[in-house]
Coordinates of C-alpha atoms and ligand atoms in Angstrom, one line a residue:
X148 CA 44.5 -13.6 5.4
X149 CA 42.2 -14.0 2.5
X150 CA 39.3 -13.8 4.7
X151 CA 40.4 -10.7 6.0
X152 CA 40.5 -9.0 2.7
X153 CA 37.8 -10.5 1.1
X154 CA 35.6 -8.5 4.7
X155 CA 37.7 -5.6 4.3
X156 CA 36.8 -5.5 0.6
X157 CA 33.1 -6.5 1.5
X158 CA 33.1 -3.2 4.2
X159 CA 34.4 -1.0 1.8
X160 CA 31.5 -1.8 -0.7
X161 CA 29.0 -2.0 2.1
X162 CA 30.2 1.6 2.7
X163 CA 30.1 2.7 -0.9
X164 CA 26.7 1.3 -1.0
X165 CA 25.2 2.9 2.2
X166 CA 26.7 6.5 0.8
X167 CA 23.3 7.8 1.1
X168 CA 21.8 9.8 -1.3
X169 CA 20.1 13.0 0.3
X170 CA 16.0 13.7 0.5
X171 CA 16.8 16.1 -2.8
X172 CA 18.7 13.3 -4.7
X173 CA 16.0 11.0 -3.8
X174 CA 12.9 13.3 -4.7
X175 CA 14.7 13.9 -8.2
X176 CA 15.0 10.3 -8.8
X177 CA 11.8 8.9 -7.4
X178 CA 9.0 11.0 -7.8
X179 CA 9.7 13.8 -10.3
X180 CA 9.2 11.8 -13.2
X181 CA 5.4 12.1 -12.2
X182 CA 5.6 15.4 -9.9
X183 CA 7.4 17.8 -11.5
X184 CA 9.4 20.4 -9.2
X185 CA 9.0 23.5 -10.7
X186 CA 6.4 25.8 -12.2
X187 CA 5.2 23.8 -14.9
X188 CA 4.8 25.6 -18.2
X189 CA 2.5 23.4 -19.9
X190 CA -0.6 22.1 -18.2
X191 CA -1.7 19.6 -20.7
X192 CA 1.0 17.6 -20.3
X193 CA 1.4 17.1 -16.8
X194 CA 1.0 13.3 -15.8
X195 CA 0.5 14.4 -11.9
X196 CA 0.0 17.4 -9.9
X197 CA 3.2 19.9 -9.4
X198 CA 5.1 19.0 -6.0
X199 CA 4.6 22.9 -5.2
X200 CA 0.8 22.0 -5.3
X201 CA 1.1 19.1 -3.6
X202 CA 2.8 20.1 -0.8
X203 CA 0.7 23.3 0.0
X204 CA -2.4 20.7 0.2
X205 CA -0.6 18.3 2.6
X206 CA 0.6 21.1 4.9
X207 CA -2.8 23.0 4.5
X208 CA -4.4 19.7 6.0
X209 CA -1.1 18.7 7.9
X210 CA 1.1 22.1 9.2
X211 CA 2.8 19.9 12.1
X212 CA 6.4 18.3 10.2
X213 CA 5.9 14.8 12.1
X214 CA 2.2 14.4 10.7
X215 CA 2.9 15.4 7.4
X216 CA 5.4 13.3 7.4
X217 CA 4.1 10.2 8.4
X218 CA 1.1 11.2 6.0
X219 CA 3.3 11.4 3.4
X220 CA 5.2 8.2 4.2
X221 CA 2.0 6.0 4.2
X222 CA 0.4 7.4 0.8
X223 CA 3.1 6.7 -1.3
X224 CA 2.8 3.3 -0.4
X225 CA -0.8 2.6 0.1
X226 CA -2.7 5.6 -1.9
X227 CA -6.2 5.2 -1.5
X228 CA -9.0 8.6 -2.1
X229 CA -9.9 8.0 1.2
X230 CA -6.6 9.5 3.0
X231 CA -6.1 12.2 -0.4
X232 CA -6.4 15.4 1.4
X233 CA -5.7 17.3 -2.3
X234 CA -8.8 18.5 -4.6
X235 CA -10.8 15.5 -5.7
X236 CA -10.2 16.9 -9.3
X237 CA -6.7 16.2 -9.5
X238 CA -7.9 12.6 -8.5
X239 CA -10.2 13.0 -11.8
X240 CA -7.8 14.2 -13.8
X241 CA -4.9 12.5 -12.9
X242 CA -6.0 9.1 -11.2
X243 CA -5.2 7.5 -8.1
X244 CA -1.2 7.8 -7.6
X245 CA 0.0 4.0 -8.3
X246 CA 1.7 2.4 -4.9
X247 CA 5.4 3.2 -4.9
X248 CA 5.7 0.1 -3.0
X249 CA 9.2 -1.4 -4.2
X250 CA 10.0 1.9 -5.8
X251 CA 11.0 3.5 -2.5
X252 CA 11.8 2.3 0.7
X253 CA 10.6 3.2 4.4
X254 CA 13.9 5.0 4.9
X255 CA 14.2 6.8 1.9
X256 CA 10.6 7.9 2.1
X257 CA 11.2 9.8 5.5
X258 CA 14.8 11.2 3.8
X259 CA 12.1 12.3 0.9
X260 CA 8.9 13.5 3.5
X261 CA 11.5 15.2 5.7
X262 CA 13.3 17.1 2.8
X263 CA 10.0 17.3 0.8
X264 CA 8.4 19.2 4.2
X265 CA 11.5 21.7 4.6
X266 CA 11.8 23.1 0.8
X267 CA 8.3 22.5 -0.5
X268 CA 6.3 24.9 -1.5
X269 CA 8.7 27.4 -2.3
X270 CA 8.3 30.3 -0.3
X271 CA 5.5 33.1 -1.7
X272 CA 4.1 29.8 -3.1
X273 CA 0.0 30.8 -3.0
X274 CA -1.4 28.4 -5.5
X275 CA -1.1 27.3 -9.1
X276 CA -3.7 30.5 -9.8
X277 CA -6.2 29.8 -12.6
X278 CA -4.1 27.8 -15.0
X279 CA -4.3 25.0 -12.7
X280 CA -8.0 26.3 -11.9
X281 CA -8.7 26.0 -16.0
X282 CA -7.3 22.6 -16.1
X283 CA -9.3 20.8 -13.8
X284 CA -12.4 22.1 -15.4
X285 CA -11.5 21.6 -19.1
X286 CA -12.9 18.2 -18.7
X287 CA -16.3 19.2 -17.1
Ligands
HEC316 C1 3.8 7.2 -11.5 C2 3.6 8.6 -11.2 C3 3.9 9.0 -9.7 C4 5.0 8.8 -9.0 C5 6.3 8.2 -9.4 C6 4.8 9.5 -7.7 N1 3.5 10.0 -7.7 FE1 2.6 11.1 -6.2 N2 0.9 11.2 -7.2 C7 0.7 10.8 -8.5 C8 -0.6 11.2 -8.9 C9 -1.2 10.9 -10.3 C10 -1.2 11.9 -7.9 C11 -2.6 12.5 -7.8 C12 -3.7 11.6 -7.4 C13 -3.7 11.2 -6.0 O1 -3.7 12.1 -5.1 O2 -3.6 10.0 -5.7 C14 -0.2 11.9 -6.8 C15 -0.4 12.5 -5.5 C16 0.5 12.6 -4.5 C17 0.3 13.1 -3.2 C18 -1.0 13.8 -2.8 C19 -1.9 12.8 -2.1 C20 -3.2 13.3 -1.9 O3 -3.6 13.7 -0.8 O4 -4.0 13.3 -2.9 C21 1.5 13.1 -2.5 C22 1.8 13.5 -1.1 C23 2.4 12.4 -3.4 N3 1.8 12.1 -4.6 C24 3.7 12.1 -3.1 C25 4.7 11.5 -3.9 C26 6.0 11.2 -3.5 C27 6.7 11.7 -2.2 C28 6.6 10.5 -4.5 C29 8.0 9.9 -4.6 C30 8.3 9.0 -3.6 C31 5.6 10.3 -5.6 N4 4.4 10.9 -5.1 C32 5.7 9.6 -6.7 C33 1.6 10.1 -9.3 C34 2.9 9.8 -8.9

């Protein structure tokens, strides 16, 4: 009898656990704190490039969901400026993205890719125009 409860408690925490969080939820918590998700206001104090950016670049290179995705998928864990397919400035500016590795798992990372494809940019997204332009050559 005890052993029953003690699973049926164990199931019901299991459950509470696995409540997963959606591709938004998880794109809020684990890469907006360096890619920030709207238009930013303020340049000078971004620490990474916009995910509106971003996201034009990897479906400029990558328009096909599954390859954007799995694109998406492999740089967060093993960013290298080989595979960057956005503006070797932002590389410059910005630095290599650090490995999310243990940040993020496989599974959340296609929740995030998949979400990230569908809402990202945000439509009549054409560019960050010559603020982001200004930016990357401040430094030159
Ligand atoms: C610690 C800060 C940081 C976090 C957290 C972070 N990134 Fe980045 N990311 C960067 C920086 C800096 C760059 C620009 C340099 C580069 O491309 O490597 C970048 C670039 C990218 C790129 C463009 C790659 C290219 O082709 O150059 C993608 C795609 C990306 N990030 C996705 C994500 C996703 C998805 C997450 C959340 C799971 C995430 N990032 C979390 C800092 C971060």
């Amino acid at each position: 009898m005890k052993l029953k409860i003690t699973l049926l408690l164990t199931i019901a925490l299991l459950s509470v656990v696995n409540a997963e969080p959606t591709g938004e939820t998880l794109v809020k918590n684990k890469c907006s704190a360096c890619h920030v998700m709207t238009r930013p206001q303020d340049m000078s104090k971004l620490v990474a490039p916009p995910m509106m950016g971003v996201m034009r670049h990897v479906k400029m290179t990558y328009p096909n969901k599954a390859q954007a995705v799995a694109f998406i998928k492999d740089y967060v864990l093993n960013p290298s400026r080989e595979k960057a397919i956005c503006m070797p400035q932002k590389i410059e500016r910005f630095g290599l993205m650090p490995s999310q590795k243990g940040n993020v798992t496989p599974k959340e990372l296609e929740d995030i890719a998949s979400w990230l494809y569908d809402n990202f940019p945000p439509e009549g997204f054409k560019g960050m125009g010559r603020g982001m332009y200004r930016m990357m050559h401040q430094n030159n």
